[in-house]
Amino acid sequence: MLNKVPEVTVIFWIIKIMSTTVGETGADYLAVHVGLGTTLTGLLMAGLFAVALVVQLSMNRYVPWIYWLTVVLVSVVGTQITDFLSDKLEVSLYISTAAFAVVLAATFATWYAVERTLSIHTIVTTRRELFYWAAILFTFALGTAAGDLATEALGLGFNVGVLAFVALIAAVAGAYALGVDAVLTFWVAYILTRPLGASLGDLLSQSREYGGLGLGTIYTSLAFLTVIIALVAWLSFAGERASQTQAFPSN
């Protein structure tokens, strides 16, 4: 099995943030505007995520379209888990944020204890990939809870929330540039892009009376999905060209 995770490039982070935004706005659109509600939306997305994950696990290499489809779906599922706890069960965002932080830490600890690495450059076995997707799920759930905690419970609002998480990610990038461990900085940045994308999605989609720009969830979701599809198509084309070049090198 070849490594099942893409290289971490600028395009990787762009798609990651946009998939996060789609997870936030898409979940809101289905639950509120379509009227499915949080529970039904969560069950529907969980089913689709399970199917996508099975297909992803069946691959023996990184395939852009199925990998990023799985990321988009796990983004929605992570959002719905947090929304279900806060909206349906009325769990405090302080508690859910702390709980998901503990669960994520336990996932990383177990992963490292078993595999002795948390590097995404070594996802070459099914067991490691299962650890990877479990960690991804909990980063989305934690990021959703932390983002809602910052923008709602702490009252930062969408504008300040976006700026705050951009500043935190910039600080992580600076730490990486100064030589801080690459695996640690990657996972911290991965967690922080979730509340950044969610705050950005809310800023664009929510009405002006709530501090947003009033573009609506459907238009925001469609715009970001279009960009994601275009970038993934380009990655697939570039990857295919690279494979052909390796198979038939020029003399």
Coordinates of C-alpha atoms in Angstrom, one line a residue:
M1 CA 0.0 0.0 0.0
L2 CA 1.3 3.5 -0.9
N3 CA 0.8 6.4 1.4
K4 CA -3.0 7.2 1.5
V5 CA -2.7 10.9 2.5
P6 CA -1.7 13.8 0.1
E7 CA 1.3 15.9 0.4
V8 CA 0.8 19.0 2.6
T9 CA 0.9 21.9 0.2
V10 CA -0.9 25.2 0.0
I11 CA -3.6 23.5 -2.1
F12 CA -4.0 21.0 0.7
W13 CA -4.7 23.7 3.2
I14 CA -7.1 25.6 0.8
I15 CA -9.2 22.5 0.2
K16 CA -9.1 21.6 3.9
I17 CA -10.4 25.0 5.0
M18 CA -13.0 25.1 2.2
S19 CA -14.2 21.5 3.1
T20 CA -14.5 22.7 6.7
T21 CA -16.7 25.7 5.6
V22 CA -18.9 23.4 3.5
G23 CA -19.2 21.1 6.5
E24 CA -20.6 24.0 8.5
T25 CA -22.8 25.6 5.9
G26 CA -23.9 22.3 4.3
A27 CA -25.0 20.9 7.7
D28 CA -26.9 24.1 8.5
Y29 CA -28.6 24.1 5.1
L30 CA -29.8 20.5 5.4
A31 CA -30.8 20.7 9.1
V32 CA -32.5 24.1 9.0
H33 CA -33.5 25.2 5.5
V34 CA -34.3 21.7 4.1
G35 CA -35.9 20.9 7.5
L36 CA -34.2 17.6 8.1
G37 CA -33.2 18.5 11.6
T38 CA -30.0 17.9 13.4
T39 CA -30.6 14.2 14.1
L40 CA -31.7 13.1 10.6
T41 CA -29.0 15.2 9.0
G42 CA -26.4 13.6 11.2
L43 CA -27.6 10.1 10.5
L44 CA -27.8 10.7 6.7
M45 CA -24.3 12.2 6.6
A46 CA -22.9 9.4 8.9
G47 CA -24.2 6.8 6.4
L48 CA -22.7 8.6 3.4
F49 CA -19.4 9.0 5.4
A50 CA -19.4 5.3 6.2
V51 CA -19.8 4.4 2.5
A52 CA -17.0 6.9 1.4
L53 CA -14.7 5.6 4.1
V54 CA -15.1 2.0 3.0
V55 CA -14.2 3.1 -0.6
Q56 CA -11.3 5.1 0.7
L57 CA -10.0 2.1 2.8
S58 CA -10.3 -0.2 -0.2
M59 CA -7.9 1.9 -2.2
N60 CA -4.2 1.0 -2.2
R61 CA -3.0 4.6 -2.8
Y62 CA -4.1 8.2 -2.5
V63 CA -7.0 9.0 -4.9
P64 CA -7.8 12.7 -4.7
W65 CA -11.6 12.6 -5.3
I66 CA -12.4 9.9 -2.8
Y67 CA -10.0 11.2 -0.2
W68 CA -11.5 14.7 -0.3
L69 CA -15.0 13.5 -0.5
T70 CA -14.4 11.6 2.7
V71 CA -12.9 14.8 4.3
V72 CA -16.0 16.8 3.3
L73 CA -18.3 14.2 4.7
V74 CA -16.4 13.7 7.9
S75 CA -16.5 17.5 8.3
V76 CA -20.3 17.5 8.2
V77 CA -20.4 14.5 10.6
G78 CA -18.1 16.2 13.1
T79 CA -20.2 19.3 12.9
Q80 CA -23.4 17.4 13.5
I81 CA -21.9 15.5 16.5
T82 CA -21.1 18.8 18.3
D83 CA -24.4 20.4 17.2
F84 CA -26.4 17.4 18.5
L85 CA -24.7 17.7 21.9
S86 CA -25.2 21.4 22.2
D87 CA -28.6 21.8 20.6
K88 CA -30.4 18.6 21.5
L89 CA -28.7 17.5 24.7
E90 CA -27.9 21.1 25.8
V91 CA -24.3 20.2 26.7
S92 CA -22.2 23.3 27.5
L93 CA -19.7 24.2 24.8
Y94 CA -17.1 24.4 27.6
I95 CA -17.8 20.8 28.4
S96 CA -18.0 19.5 24.9
T97 CA -14.7 21.3 23.9
A98 CA -12.9 19.8 26.9
A99 CA -14.4 16.4 26.3
F100 CA -13.4 16.3 22.6
A101 CA -9.9 17.5 23.5
V102 CA -9.6 14.6 25.9
V103 CA -10.9 12.1 23.3
L104 CA -8.6 13.4 20.6
A105 CA -5.6 13.3 23.0
A106 CA -6.5 9.7 23.9
T107 CA -6.8 8.8 20.2
F108 CA -3.3 10.3 19.5
A109 CA -1.9 8.5 22.6
T110 CA -3.3 5.1 21.5
W111 CA -2.2 5.7 17.9
Y112 CA 1.4 6.5 19.0
A113 CA 1.5 3.6 21.5
V114 CA 0.6 1.2 18.8
E115 CA 2.4 2.6 15.8
R116 CA 5.2 4.7 17.4
T117 CA 4.4 7.6 15.0
L118 CA 1.7 10.1 14.2
S119 CA 3.2 11.2 10.9
I120 CA 0.8 11.4 8.0
H121 CA 3.6 10.4 5.6
T122 CA 3.4 6.9 6.9
I123 CA -0.3 6.0 6.4
V124 CA 0.6 2.8 4.6
T125 CA -1.5 0.2 6.5
T126 CA -5.2 -0.1 7.1
R127 CA -4.7 0.1 10.9
R128 CA -2.8 3.4 10.6
E129 CA -5.4 4.7 8.3
L130 CA -8.2 3.9 10.7
F131 CA -6.3 5.8 13.4
Y132 CA -5.9 8.7 11.0
W133 CA -9.6 8.9 10.2
A134 CA -10.6 8.6 13.8
A135 CA -8.2 11.5 14.6
I136 CA -9.7 13.5 11.7
L137 CA -13.2 13.0 13.0
F138 CA -12.4 14.2 16.5
T139 CA -10.4 17.2 15.2
F140 CA -13.5 18.3 13.3
A141 CA -15.7 17.7 16.4
L142 CA -13.2 19.6 18.6
G143 CA -12.8 22.4 16.1
T144 CA -16.5 22.9 15.8
A145 CA -17.0 23.0 19.6
A146 CA -14.0 25.3 20.0
G147 CA -15.1 27.6 17.2
D148 CA -18.7 27.9 18.6
L149 CA -17.2 28.5 22.1
A150 CA -15.1 31.4 20.8
T151 CA -17.6 33.0 18.5
E152 CA -20.8 32.4 20.5
A153 CA -20.1 31.6 24.2
L154 CA -17.2 34.0 24.5
G155 CA -18.9 36.6 22.2
L156 CA -16.0 37.1 19.7
G157 CA -18.4 37.1 16.7
F158 CA -17.6 35.9 13.2
N159 CA -15.3 38.7 12.2
V160 CA -13.1 38.6 15.2
G161 CA -13.3 34.8 15.2
V162 CA -11.9 34.6 11.7
L163 CA -9.1 37.0 12.6
A164 CA -8.3 35.2 15.8
F165 CA -8.0 31.8 14.2
V166 CA -5.9 33.2 11.3
A167 CA -3.6 34.7 13.9
L168 CA -3.3 31.3 15.8
I169 CA -2.6 29.4 12.5
A170 CA 0.0 32.0 11.6
A171 CA 1.7 31.5 15.0
V172 CA 1.8 27.8 14.4
A173 CA 3.3 28.3 10.9
G174 CA 5.9 30.6 12.6
A175 CA 6.7 27.9 15.1
Y176 CA 7.1 25.3 12.3
A177 CA 9.5 27.7 10.5
L178 CA 11.5 28.1 13.7
G179 CA 12.0 24.3 13.9
V180 CA 9.2 23.1 16.1
D181 CA 8.2 19.5 15.4
A182 CA 6.5 19.1 12.1
V183 CA 4.0 16.4 13.2
L184 CA 2.9 18.5 16.2
T185 CA 2.5 21.7 14.2
F186 CA 0.6 19.9 11.5
W187 CA -2.0 18.5 13.9
V188 CA -2.4 21.8 15.8
A189 CA -2.9 23.6 12.5
Y190 CA -5.3 20.9 11.3
I191 CA -7.5 21.4 14.4
L192 CA -7.4 25.2 14.1
T193 CA -8.5 25.2 10.4
R194 CA -11.8 23.7 11.5
P195 CA -13.0 26.7 13.6
L196 CA -11.5 29.0 11.0
G197 CA -13.5 27.4 8.2
A198 CA -16.6 27.3 10.4
S199 CA -16.3 31.0 11.4
L200 CA -15.7 31.9 7.7
G201 CA -18.7 30.0 6.7
D202 CA -20.9 31.6 9.3
L203 CA -19.5 35.1 8.4
L204 CA -20.4 34.6 4.7
S205 CA -23.8 32.8 5.2
Q206 CA -25.4 34.2 8.2
S207 CA -27.7 37.2 8.0
R208 CA -26.4 40.7 8.6
E209 CA -28.5 41.0 11.8
Y210 CA -26.4 38.2 13.3
G211 CA -23.1 39.7 12.1
G212 CA -22.8 37.8 8.8
L213 CA -22.7 39.0 5.1
G214 CA -26.1 37.4 4.3
L215 CA -25.0 35.3 1.3
G216 CA -27.0 32.3 2.6
T217 CA -25.9 28.7 3.3
I218 CA -26.8 27.3 -0.1
Y219 CA -24.8 29.9 -2.1
T220 CA -21.9 29.7 0.2
S221 CA -21.9 25.9 0.1
L222 CA -22.2 25.8 -3.7
A223 CA -19.4 28.4 -4.2
F224 CA -17.0 26.5 -2.0
L225 CA -17.9 23.1 -3.4
T226 CA -17.3 24.4 -6.9
V227 CA -13.8 25.5 -6.0
I228 CA -13.1 22.2 -4.1
I229 CA -14.2 20.2 -7.2
A230 CA -12.0 22.3 -9.5
L231 CA -9.0 21.9 -7.3
V232 CA -9.5 18.1 -6.8
A233 CA -10.0 17.7 -10.6
W234 CA -6.7 19.6 -11.2
L235 CA -4.9 17.4 -8.6
S236 CA -6.3 14.2 -10.2
F237 CA -5.1 15.4 -13.6
A238 CA -1.7 16.4 -12.3
G239 CA -1.3 13.1 -10.5
E240 CA -2.3 11.2 -13.7
R241 CA 0.2 13.1 -15.7
A242 CA 2.9 12.4 -13.1
S243 CA 2.1 8.7 -13.2
Q244 CA 2.3 8.6 -17.0
T245 CA 5.6 10.4 -16.9
Q246 CA 7.1 7.9 -14.4
A247 CA 5.7 5.0 -16.4
F248 CA 7.1 6.3 -19.7
P249 CA 10.1 8.5 -19.0
S250 CA 11.5 10.5 -21.8
N251 CA 14.9 9.5 -23.2

